[in-house]
Coordinates of C-alpha atoms and ligand atoms in Angstrom, one line a residue:
Chain A
M1 CA 0.0 0.0 0.0
T2 CA 1.4 3.4 -1.0
L3 CA 1.5 6.3 1.3
D4 CA -1.0 8.1 -0.8
A5 CA -3.4 5.2 -0.6
L6 CA -2.9 5.0 3.1
A7 CA -3.8 8.7 3.4
T8 CA -7.0 8.1 1.3
V9 CA -8.0 5.2 3.5
L10 CA -7.3 7.2 6.7
V11 CA -9.2 10.3 5.5
S12 CA -12.2 8.4 4.3
G13 CA -12.2 6.2 7.5
L14 CA -12.1 9.4 9.6
V15 CA -15.1 10.8 7.7
M16 CA -17.1 7.6 8.2
G17 CA -15.9 7.2 11.8
S18 CA -17.0 10.8 12.6
V19 CA -20.5 10.2 11.2
Y20 CA -20.7 6.9 13.1
A21 CA -19.6 8.4 16.3
L22 CA -22.2 11.2 16.1
M23 CA -25.1 8.9 15.3
A24 CA -24.1 6.2 17.8
S25 CA -23.5 8.5 20.7
G26 CA -27.3 9.4 20.9
L27 CA -28.3 5.7 20.8
S28 CA -25.6 5.0 23.4
L29 CA -26.9 7.8 25.7
V30 CA -30.4 6.4 25.6
W31 CA -29.3 2.9 26.3
S32 CA -27.1 3.8 29.2
T33 CA -29.7 6.2 30.7
L34 CA -33.1 4.6 30.0
G35 CA -31.9 1.0 29.4
I36 CA -33.7 0.8 26.1
F37 CA -32.8 0.8 22.4
N38 CA -34.4 3.6 20.5
F39 CA -35.3 2.2 17.1
A40 CA -36.7 5.6 16.1
H41 CA -33.1 7.0 16.1
G42 CA -32.8 6.6 12.3
A43 CA -36.2 8.2 11.6
L44 CA -35.2 11.1 13.8
M45 CA -32.1 11.5 11.7
T46 CA -34.2 11.6 8.5
L47 CA -36.7 14.0 10.1
G48 CA -33.8 16.4 11.0
A49 CA -32.5 16.4 7.5
Y50 CA -36.0 17.2 6.0
L51 CA -36.7 19.9 8.5
A52 CA -33.4 21.5 7.8
W53 CA -34.2 21.4 4.1
T54 CA -37.5 23.1 4.6
L55 CA -36.0 25.8 6.7
A56 CA -33.0 26.4 4.6
G57 CA -32.5 28.2 1.3
S58 CA -33.6 25.4 -1.0
G59 CA -36.8 25.0 1.0
V60 CA -39.6 27.4 1.6
L61 CA -38.4 29.5 4.5
G62 CA -34.9 30.4 3.2
L63 CA -33.0 30.6 6.5
P64 CA -29.2 30.6 6.3
P65 CA -28.0 26.9 6.4
W66 CA -26.5 27.2 9.9
I67 CA -29.6 28.7 11.4
A68 CA -31.8 26.2 9.6
M69 CA -29.6 23.4 11.0
L70 CA -29.9 24.6 14.6
V71 CA -33.6 25.2 14.4
A72 CA -34.1 21.7 12.9
V73 CA -32.0 20.2 15.7
A74 CA -34.1 22.0 18.3
L75 CA -37.4 20.9 16.7
V76 CA -36.3 17.3 16.6
A77 CA -35.3 17.5 20.3
A78 CA -38.9 18.6 21.0
V79 CA -40.2 15.6 19.0
G80 CA -37.9 13.5 21.2
V81 CA -39.6 14.9 24.4
L82 CA -43.0 14.0 22.9
L83 CA -41.9 10.5 21.9
E84 CA -40.5 9.9 25.4
R85 CA -43.8 11.0 27.0
L86 CA -46.0 9.0 24.7
L87 CA -44.1 5.9 23.9
I88 CA -41.7 5.2 26.7
R89 CA -42.8 6.9 29.9
P90 CA -46.0 4.7 30.2
F91 CA -43.7 1.7 30.5
Y92 CA -41.2 2.8 33.1
G93 CA -40.9 0.0 35.7
H94 CA -42.7 -2.4 33.4
R95 CA -41.3 -5.9 33.6
A96 CA -40.7 -6.2 29.9
M97 CA -39.8 -2.5 29.3
L98 CA -37.0 -3.3 27.0
L99 CA -39.2 -5.4 24.7
V100 CA -42.2 -3.2 24.9
T101 CA -40.1 -0.2 23.9
V102 CA -38.6 -2.1 21.0
M103 CA -42.2 -2.2 19.7
T104 CA -43.2 1.3 20.6
T105 CA -40.0 2.9 19.1
L106 CA -40.4 0.8 15.9
A107 CA -44.0 2.0 15.7
A108 CA -42.6 5.6 16.0
T109 CA -40.3 4.8 13.1
V110 CA -43.2 3.7 10.9
F111 CA -45.2 6.8 11.8
L112 CA -42.3 9.1 11.2
S113 CA -41.3 7.6 7.9
K114 CA -44.9 7.6 6.6
G115 CA -45.4 11.1 7.8
I116 CA -42.1 12.2 6.2
Q117 CA -43.2 10.7 2.9
L118 CA -46.6 12.3 3.1
V119 CA -45.2 15.7 3.8
W120 CA -42.1 15.8 1.6
G121 CA -43.0 13.2 -1.0
P122 CA -40.6 10.7 -2.6
R123 CA -38.4 13.2 -4.5
L124 CA -34.8 13.6 -3.4
K125 CA -33.9 16.9 -1.7
E126 CA -30.5 18.5 -1.8
L127 CA -29.4 20.3 1.4
P128 CA -27.2 23.4 0.9
A129 CA -23.7 22.7 1.9
L130 CA -22.6 24.3 5.2
A131 CA -19.1 24.6 3.8
P132 CA -18.8 24.7 0.0
G133 CA -15.8 23.7 -2.1
N134 CA -13.1 21.1 -1.6
V135 CA -10.1 20.9 0.8
S136 CA -7.1 18.7 0.8
I137 CA -6.1 16.7 3.8
L138 CA -2.9 14.6 3.8
G139 CA -2.8 15.0 0.0
T140 CA -6.3 13.6 -0.3
S141 CA -9.0 15.9 -1.7
I142 CA -12.4 15.8 0.0
S143 CA -15.3 18.1 0.1
A144 CA -15.2 20.9 2.6
Q145 CA -18.5 19.5 3.9
E146 CA -16.8 16.2 4.8
A147 CA -13.9 18.0 6.4
L148 CA -16.4 19.9 8.4
I149 CA -17.9 16.6 9.7
V150 CA -14.5 15.5 10.8
G151 CA -14.0 18.7 12.7
V152 CA -17.5 19.0 14.2
A153 CA -17.6 15.5 15.6
P154 CA -14.9 15.8 18.2
I155 CA -16.3 19.2 19.3
V156 CA -19.8 17.9 19.7
L157 CA -18.7 14.7 21.4
G158 CA -16.3 16.6 23.6
A159 CA -19.2 18.9 24.6
L160 CA -21.4 15.9 25.3
W161 CA -18.7 14.4 27.5
A162 CA -18.1 17.6 29.4
F163 CA -21.9 18.0 29.9
L164 CA -22.2 14.5 31.3
R165 CA -19.1 14.8 33.4
F166 CA -19.3 18.2 34.9
S167 CA -22.8 19.8 34.7
S168 CA -25.3 18.9 37.4
T169 CA -27.9 17.9 34.9
G170 CA -25.4 15.7 33.1
R171 CA -24.3 14.1 36.4
G172 CA -28.0 13.5 37.2
I173 CA -28.4 11.8 33.8
R174 CA -25.6 9.4 34.6
A175 CA -27.0 8.8 38.1
V176 CA -30.5 7.8 36.8
G177 CA -28.8 5.5 34.3
Q178 CA -26.7 3.8 36.9
N179 CA -29.3 3.5 39.7
P180 CA -32.7 5.1 39.3
Q181 CA -33.9 4.1 42.7
A182 CA -30.9 5.7 44.4
A183 CA -31.4 8.8 42.2
Q184 CA -35.0 9.1 43.3
L185 CA -33.9 8.9 46.9
I186 CA -31.6 12.0 46.6
G187 CA -34.5 14.0 45.2
I188 CA -33.9 13.6 41.4
D189 CA -37.1 13.7 39.3
V190 CA -36.1 10.6 37.4
P191 CA -38.7 10.8 34.5
R192 CA -37.7 14.4 33.8
L193 CA -34.0 13.4 33.4
F194 CA -35.0 10.5 31.2
A195 CA -36.9 13.0 29.0
I196 CA -33.9 15.3 28.9
A197 CA -31.5 12.5 27.9
F198 CA -34.0 11.3 25.2
A199 CA -34.3 14.8 23.8
L200 CA -30.5 15.2 23.7
A201 CA -30.2 12.0 21.9
A202 CA -32.8 13.1 19.4
A203 CA -30.9 16.3 18.8
L204 CA -27.7 14.3 18.1
A205 CA -29.7 12.2 15.7
A206 CA -31.0 15.3 13.9
L207 CA -27.5 16.8 13.7
T208 CA -26.1 13.5 12.2
G209 CA -29.0 13.3 9.7
I210 CA -28.4 16.9 8.5
L211 CA -24.6 16.2 8.1
I212 CA -25.3 13.0 6.2
G213 CA -27.9 14.7 4.1
S214 CA -25.5 17.5 3.2
V215 CA -22.9 15.1 1.7
R216 CA -25.4 12.8 0.1
L217 CA -29.0 13.5 -0.8
V218 CA -32.0 13.6 1.5
T219 CA -34.2 10.6 1.0
P220 CA -37.0 9.1 3.2
S221 CA -34.7 6.2 3.9
L222 CA -31.7 8.4 4.9
G223 CA -31.7 7.1 8.5
D224 CA -32.4 3.4 7.9
E225 CA -28.9 2.1 7.3
P226 CA -27.3 4.4 9.9
L227 CA -29.7 3.0 12.5
I228 CA -28.5 -0.5 12.0
K229 CA -24.9 0.7 11.9
A230 CA -25.4 2.7 15.1
L231 CA -26.9 -0.4 16.9
I232 CA -23.9 -2.5 15.9
I233 CA -21.5 0.2 17.0
V234 CA -23.1 0.6 20.4
I235 CA -23.1 -3.2 21.0
F236 CA -19.6 -3.6 19.7
G237 CA -18.3 -0.7 21.8
G238 CA -19.8 -2.3 24.9
L239 CA -23.3 -1.6 26.2
G240 CA -23.4 1.3 28.7
S241 CA -20.0 2.8 27.8
M242 CA -20.1 6.0 25.9
A243 CA -16.3 6.0 25.5
G244 CA -16.6 2.4 24.1
T245 CA -19.2 3.6 21.6
I246 CA -17.0 6.4 20.3
W247 CA -13.9 4.2 20.0
A248 CA -15.9 1.6 18.2
A249 CA -17.3 4.2 15.8
Y250 CA -13.9 5.4 14.7
L251 CA -12.4 1.9 14.6
I252 CA -15.3 0.6 12.5
G253 CA -15.0 3.6 10.2
L254 CA -11.4 3.0 9.6
A255 CA -11.7 -0.7 9.2
E256 CA -14.5 -0.2 6.7
A257 CA -12.4 2.2 4.7
L258 CA -9.5 -0.2 4.7
L259 CA -11.7 -3.1 3.6
V260 CA -13.3 -1.1 0.9
F261 CA -9.9 -0.2 -0.4
T262 CA -8.4 -3.7 -0.2
I263 CA -11.2 -6.1 -1.0
G264 CA -13.7 -3.7 -2.6
I265 CA -17.1 -2.3 -1.8
Y266 CA -18.9 -5.6 -2.6
W267 CA -17.3 -7.8 0.1
A268 CA -16.4 -5.1 2.6
P269 CA -19.7 -5.0 4.6
S270 CA -20.0 -8.8 5.1
T271 CA -16.3 -9.1 5.9
L272 CA -16.7 -6.3 8.4
F273 CA -19.6 -8.1 10.0
L274 CA -17.6 -11.3 10.3
L275 CA -14.7 -9.4 12.0
L276 CA -17.1 -7.8 14.5
I277 CA -18.8 -11.1 15.3
L278 CA -15.4 -12.6 15.8
V279 CA -14.4 -9.9 18.2
L280 CA -17.6 -10.3 20.1
V281 CA -17.1 -14.0 20.4
L282 CA -13.8 -13.3 22.1
R283 CA -15.0 -10.4 24.1
P284 CA -18.8 -10.7 24.6
Q285 CA -19.0 -7.5 26.6
G286 CA -17.7 -5.5 23.7
L287 CA -14.7 -3.2 23.6
M288 CA -15.4 -1.4 26.9
G289 CA -18.6 -2.9 28.0
K290 CA -19.7 -3.8 31.5
V291 CA -21.3 -7.0 32.5
V292 CA -25.0 -6.8 31.5
R293 CA -27.1 -4.8 33.9
Chain B
M1 CA -43.1 20.1 70.0
T2 CA -44.3 18.3 66.9
D3 CA -42.9 14.9 66.2
A4 CA -40.6 14.5 63.3
L5 CA -42.5 11.6 61.8
E6 CA -46.1 10.4 62.5
V7 CA -47.3 7.4 60.6
D8 CA -50.8 6.2 60.9
G9 CA -52.7 3.3 59.2
L10 CA -50.0 2.9 56.6
S11 CA -50.5 -0.1 54.3
G12 CA -48.9 -1.1 51.1
G13 CA -47.3 -3.7 49.0
Y14 CA -46.3 -4.9 45.6
D15 CA -48.5 -5.9 42.6
D16 CA -51.9 -6.7 44.1
Y17 CA -51.1 -7.8 47.6
D18 CA -50.3 -5.9 50.8
V19 CA -47.0 -6.7 52.5
V20 CA -47.5 -4.3 55.4
S21 CA -50.7 -3.2 56.9
N22 CA -52.0 -0.7 59.4
I23 CA -48.5 0.6 60.4
G24 CA -48.5 3.2 63.1
L25 CA -45.3 4.7 64.5
T26 CA -43.8 8.0 65.6
V27 CA -40.4 9.4 65.8
G28 CA -39.8 12.4 68.1
A29 CA -38.1 15.6 67.0
S30 CA -34.7 14.4 68.2
E31 CA -35.3 10.8 68.9
R32 CA -33.6 7.6 67.7
V33 CA -36.1 4.8 67.0
G34 CA -35.4 1.3 65.8
L35 CA -37.4 -1.1 63.6
F36 CA -36.4 -4.7 64.0
G37 CA -37.9 -8.1 63.1
P38 CA -37.2 -11.2 61.1
N39 CA -36.1 -11.2 57.4
G40 CA -38.8 -10.6 54.9
H41 CA -41.4 -9.3 57.3
G42 CA -41.7 -5.9 55.8
K43 CA -39.3 -3.5 57.4
T44 CA -37.9 -2.3 54.1
T45 CA -41.4 -2.0 52.7
I46 CA -42.4 0.3 55.5
L47 CA -39.5 2.7 54.7
N48 CA -40.4 2.5 51.0
A49 CA -44.0 3.4 51.8
I50 CA -42.9 6.4 53.9
S51 CA -40.4 7.7 51.2
A52 CA -43.1 7.1 48.5
T53 CA -40.8 4.8 46.5
L54 CA -43.5 2.2 46.9
A55 CA -46.2 2.8 44.3
R56 CA -49.1 1.0 46.1
R57 CA -49.6 2.5 49.5
R58 CA -52.3 4.2 51.6
G59 CA -52.5 5.8 55.1
T60 CA -51.2 9.0 56.5
V61 CA -47.7 10.2 57.0
R62 CA -46.8 13.5 58.6
F63 CA -43.3 15.0 58.5
F64 CA -42.9 17.7 61.1
G65 CA -46.7 18.1 61.0
Q66 CA -47.0 18.4 57.2
P67 CA -48.8 15.6 55.4
V68 CA -46.5 13.9 52.9
D69 CA -48.4 10.7 52.1
R70 CA -49.5 12.1 48.7
A71 CA -46.2 13.7 47.9
R72 CA -43.8 12.4 45.2
P73 CA -40.4 11.0 46.3
Q74 CA -38.5 14.1 45.2
A75 CA -40.8 16.3 47.2
I76 CA -40.2 14.2 50.3
V77 CA -36.5 14.5 49.8
A78 CA -36.8 18.2 49.3
A79 CA -38.7 18.5 52.6
G80 CA -35.7 16.8 54.3
L81 CA -37.0 13.3 55.0
I82 CA -34.1 11.1 53.7
H83 CA -34.2 7.4 53.1
V84 CA -30.9 5.6 53.0
P85 CA -31.7 2.3 51.3
Q86 CA -30.6 -1.2 52.2
A87 CA -27.4 -2.6 50.7
N88 CA -27.2 0.1 48.2
T89 CA -24.4 0.5 45.8
V90 CA -25.4 4.1 45.1
F91 CA -23.9 5.0 41.6
P92 CA -21.4 2.3 40.8
D93 CA -19.5 4.2 38.1
M94 CA -19.2 7.5 39.9
E95 CA -16.4 8.7 42.1
I96 CA -16.9 9.2 45.8
Q97 CA -16.6 13.0 45.8
E98 CA -18.7 13.3 42.6
T99 CA -21.4 11.1 44.2
L100 CA -21.4 13.2 47.4
E101 CA -21.6 16.5 45.4
L102 CA -24.4 15.1 43.2
A103 CA -26.4 14.0 46.3
A104 CA -26.8 17.7 47.2
W105 CA -29.5 17.9 44.5
T106 CA -32.4 19.7 46.0
P107 CA -32.0 23.5 46.3
R108 CA -31.9 23.3 50.1
A109 CA -29.1 20.7 49.9
R110 CA -27.2 22.6 47.3
A111 CA -27.1 25.7 49.4
A112 CA -25.4 23.7 52.2
R113 CA -23.2 21.6 49.9
A114 CA -19.7 22.7 50.8
E115 CA -20.4 22.6 54.5
N116 CA -22.1 19.2 54.4
L117 CA -19.3 17.8 52.3
D118 CA -16.8 18.8 55.0
R119 CA -19.0 17.2 57.6
V120 CA -19.3 13.9 55.8
L121 CA -15.5 13.7 55.0
A122 CA -14.7 14.5 58.7
L123 CA -17.2 11.9 59.8
F124 CA -15.8 9.3 57.4
P125 CA -12.1 10.0 56.9
R126 CA -11.9 6.8 54.9
L127 CA -14.1 8.4 52.2
A128 CA -11.9 11.5 52.2
E129 CA -8.8 9.3 51.4
R130 CA -10.7 7.8 48.5
R131 CA -12.4 10.8 46.8
R132 CA -11.5 9.7 43.3
Q133 CA -12.3 6.1 43.7
L134 CA -15.3 4.6 41.8
A135 CA -18.1 3.5 44.1
R136 CA -18.3 0.0 42.7
T137 CA -14.7 -0.7 43.8
L138 CA -15.4 0.2 47.5
S139 CA -15.5 -2.4 50.2
G140 CA -18.8 -3.2 51.9
G141 CA -18.0 -0.9 54.9
E142 CA -16.9 1.9 52.7
R143 CA -20.0 1.5 50.6
Q144 CA -22.2 1.8 53.7
M145 CA -20.3 5.0 54.7
L146 CA -20.9 6.4 51.3
S147 CA -24.6 5.6 51.5
I148 CA -24.9 7.4 54.8
G149 CA -22.7 10.2 53.4
V150 CA -25.1 10.5 50.5
G151 CA -28.0 10.8 52.9
L152 CA -26.2 13.5 54.8
M153 CA -25.5 15.5 51.6
C154 CA -29.3 15.6 51.1
A155 CA -29.5 18.0 54.0
P156 CA -31.7 15.7 56.2
R157 CA -34.1 16.9 58.8
M158 CA -34.6 13.3 59.5
L159 CA -32.8 10.1 58.4
M160 CA -34.2 6.6 57.8
L161 CA -31.4 4.1 57.7
D162 CA -32.1 0.6 56.4
E163 CA -29.7 -2.0 57.9
P164 CA -26.7 0.3 57.8
T165 CA -24.4 -2.4 59.2
L166 CA -25.6 -5.4 57.2
G167 CA -22.8 -7.9 56.7
L168 CA -20.1 -5.8 58.4
S169 CA -17.5 -6.9 60.9
P170 CA -18.1 -6.1 64.6
K171 CA -15.4 -3.5 64.4
L172 CA -16.9 -1.7 61.4
K173 CA -20.3 -2.0 63.0
D174 CA -19.0 -0.1 66.0
E175 CA -17.5 2.5 63.8
L176 CA -20.8 3.0 62.0
A177 CA -22.8 3.0 65.2
Q178 CA -20.4 5.7 66.4
A179 CA -21.0 7.8 63.3
I180 CA -24.8 7.3 63.6
A181 CA -24.7 8.5 67.2
T182 CA -22.7 11.5 66.1
I183 CA -25.2 12.4 63.5
S184 CA -28.1 12.0 65.9
A185 CA -26.3 14.1 68.5
G186 CA -26.3 16.8 65.9
G187 CA -30.0 16.9 66.4
I188 CA -31.2 14.8 63.5
P189 CA -33.9 12.3 64.4
I190 CA -33.3 8.8 63.1
L191 CA -35.4 5.8 62.2
V192 CA -33.1 2.8 61.8
V193 CA -33.9 -0.8 60.7
E194 CA -31.7 -3.5 62.2
Q195 CA -31.7 -7.2 62.6
D196 CA -29.3 -7.4 65.4
V197 CA -31.3 -6.7 68.6
A198 CA -28.4 -6.1 70.9
F199 CA -26.9 -3.7 68.4
V200 CA -30.1 -1.8 67.8
L201 CA -30.7 -1.5 71.6
S202 CA -27.3 0.1 72.0
L203 CA -28.3 2.6 69.3
V204 CA -31.8 3.7 69.9
D205 CA -34.1 5.2 72.5
R206 CA -37.1 3.0 71.6
M207 CA -38.0 0.4 69.0
Y208 CA -40.8 -1.3 67.2
F209 CA -41.0 -5.0 66.5
V210 CA -42.2 -5.8 63.0
N211 CA -43.8 -9.2 62.5
H212 CA -45.7 -10.4 59.4
G213 CA -46.1 -6.9 58.0
A214 CA -47.4 -5.4 61.2
I215 CA -46.0 -3.7 64.3
T216 CA -46.7 -6.1 67.1
R217 CA -44.8 -4.5 69.9
E218 CA -43.1 -1.4 71.1
I219 CA -40.1 -1.6 73.4
G220 CA -38.7 1.3 75.4
R221 CA -35.1 1.4 76.4
R222 CA -36.0 1.1 80.1
D223 CA -38.3 -1.9 79.5
A224 CA -36.3 -4.8 80.5
V225 CA -36.4 -7.3 77.7
D226 CA -34.3 -10.3 78.1
H227 CA -32.9 -12.5 75.5
D228 CA -35.5 -15.3 75.8
E229 CA -38.3 -12.8 75.3
I230 CA -36.7 -11.6 72.0
M231 CA -36.3 -15.2 70.9
A232 CA -39.9 -15.7 71.6
M233 CA -40.8 -12.7 69.5
Y234 CA -38.8 -14.1 66.6
F235 CA -39.7 -17.7 66.7
G236 CA -43.0 -17.8 68.5
A237 CA -43.7 -18.4 72.2
G238 CA -42.0 -21.4 73.7
A239 CA -38.8 -21.1 71.8
T240 CA -35.6 -20.6 73.7
A241 CA -32.1 -20.2 72.5
Ligands
LIG1 N1 -40.2 -5.4 44.7 C1 -40.9 -6.4 45.2 N2 -41.9 -7.1 44.5 C2 -42.6 -8.0 45.1 N3 -42.4 -8.4 46.4 C3 -41.5 -7.8 47.1 C4 -40.7 -6.8 46.6 N4 -39.8 -6.3 47.6 C5 -40.1 -7.1 48.7 N5 -41.1 -7.9 48.4 C6 -41.7 -8.9 49.4 O1 -42.2 -8.2 50.5 C7 -42.0 -8.9 51.7 C8 -41.3 -8.0 52.7 O2 -40.0 -7.6 52.2 P1 -39.1 -6.5 52.8 O3 -38.0 -6.3 52.0 O4 -40.0 -5.3 53.2 O5 -38.7 -7.3 54.2 P2 -37.6 -6.9 55.2 O6 -38.2 -7.0 56.6 O7 -36.9 -5.6 54.9 O8 -36.5 -8.0 55.1 P3 -34.9 -8.0 55.3 O9 -34.6 -8.0 56.7 O10 -34.5 -9.3 54.6 O11 -34.4 -6.8 54.6 C9 -41.1 -10.1 51.3 O12 -42.0 -11.2 51.3 C10 -40.6 -9.8 50.0 O13 -40.5 -11.0 49.2
LIG2 MG1 -35.1 -5.0 54.3

C-alpha cells in the first residue's frame, strides 16, 4: 500500500468514523440512561434532514443553512420529548420494558417515515452545503463538507462528554442511568431526566441526519442504514459505555475504509460483520462494556 | 413540639397484595427509633412506603406536621426526609466525591453543599482518602459509609437508615454506630432498621418489632427485655435459645 493510498483510507475512514460516532452517541446515551434501544433514532435523523431542508434556502423559508440546522435540531429535540412522553414513559418500571419499547419505538419509526413521505414526497432533496468547495487533507482531496464533519464530531462529542461529566444535569443523567432508585432517593425527578436524555439523543440524531444529508441527498430512507450501523457500534463498543461507543465508531469507520480499499465495496460489509462477530465471540461484553445490567 | 414523623394506618405492597398493613409509628423531634424483626417481614417495605418509593400505599404520613403521604419521592427528599436504602451501591460508576456532590441535588441541599461535604468527610475519613475512587470498587463498609454520606449530603431533617451495618464486621459495626450516634447528637432524628437486637438496643431510645407486616410490639429502652423474650418474639412463644 502506498503512502497516498494510506492517506486516502485514513481520511475516508475518519469521515465515516465521525458520522458513526455522532449517530451512535445518541443511541448509546439512551441505552445507558433509560436502558432501552431507541429504534426511532434513524427516523429522527431523517426528520432532522428534511426539517433543515424546509427551513434552509432550498426549501420554503430560506433561512441561512447554519440557522436552519440549529432550528431543525431543536425541533427534533422537541419531538424527542414528545416520543418519550407518549411511547416510553408509560412503560417505566414495566417488567418487559426493554421489549415493549422495541415495539413502541419501531412504531414511531413507521409513523415518522410515513409522515415524512406524506409531507415531503418521494423526490430527493438537496441540502445546501454548510461549507462549500473542496479541501485537501494529507494530500487527499475531500469536500469541505466532509472536512467539516471530521472537525465537528470531536467538538460535539467533547461537549457531550463535558456535559455528562461536569454539569449537574449531566451528572444527574448518569446517576439515573446507573441506579434510578438511588437517584430518586436523593430527590432527582427521574422521569424528567429521562426526557432530557432522550431529547438530547434526538438532537444528536438530527444533527447527524443533517450532516449526512449534506454530503449525500436527503431521502426518506436516509436514517435506515445508519440506525443498523449505530446499533452495531453501540453493541460492539460495549453496552453502557459512551467511550466504548466512540472508540468503536472510529475503529469501524477506519476498518471499513480499509476493507473497501483492499477487497472492494462488494465484500467489505460482510467481511466487516464477520470481523465484528469474531471480536464479540472473544469479548462478549464489547470493547469497553460492563457486564450486562 | 411536633414529632418528626407520624405514621398512621399505613398499608402497602407490591403488585396486588399488601406486604405491610396498618402501620402506626412516631419518631420524636430528636429521637432515635429502631425497627427490628425477622427477614422478609416488611421492614424495608415500611420505609419504602414512607419515602413514597412504593407505588401502592395508603395511610397518613406527617413529617414535622406536614402531610407527605401524597407527595412524590423528590418532594419528600426536598422536605428533608431522607431514606438511605438497604445494601445500596449508590452509583457504581461515579467517584466518591462526585457522588457526594451530586447528592446535594435539591435547592436546600445545594445551598449547604460545601459545609455538608466537609462534615461527611470529617465523619468518614476513609471516604476522604478515596475521593477519586469509583463507588463500585469500594468495600462493603466503605459503601455503607458512602450511602450514609449521600443521605447527609441531602441535608436531612430526619434520616431513615435501612440496615446500615448489614454484613459488616463487629469493628466496622461499632465504627458506623459511632457515626450514627454523632449524626443523631447533631439533632437529626433517626429511624433505623436493624436485625441485630443487641446492636439496635445500643443505638436507639425506643424500638418497634415488625412481624408479618405489622407492628406487634413497642419496646422502650427502660423496658427490661431479656434474650429469651426476644427469641420468643422471633420464633413464637415457647422457643428458647
Ligand atoms: N419489589 C418487590 N416485589 C414483590 N415483592 C417484594 C418486593 N420487595 C419485597 N417484596 C416482598 O415483600 C416482603 C417484605 O419484604 P421487605 O424487603 O420489606 O422485608 P424486610 O423486613 O426488609 O426483610 P430483610 O430483613 O431481609 O431486609 C417479602 O416477602 C418480599 O419478598
Ligand atoms: Mg429489608
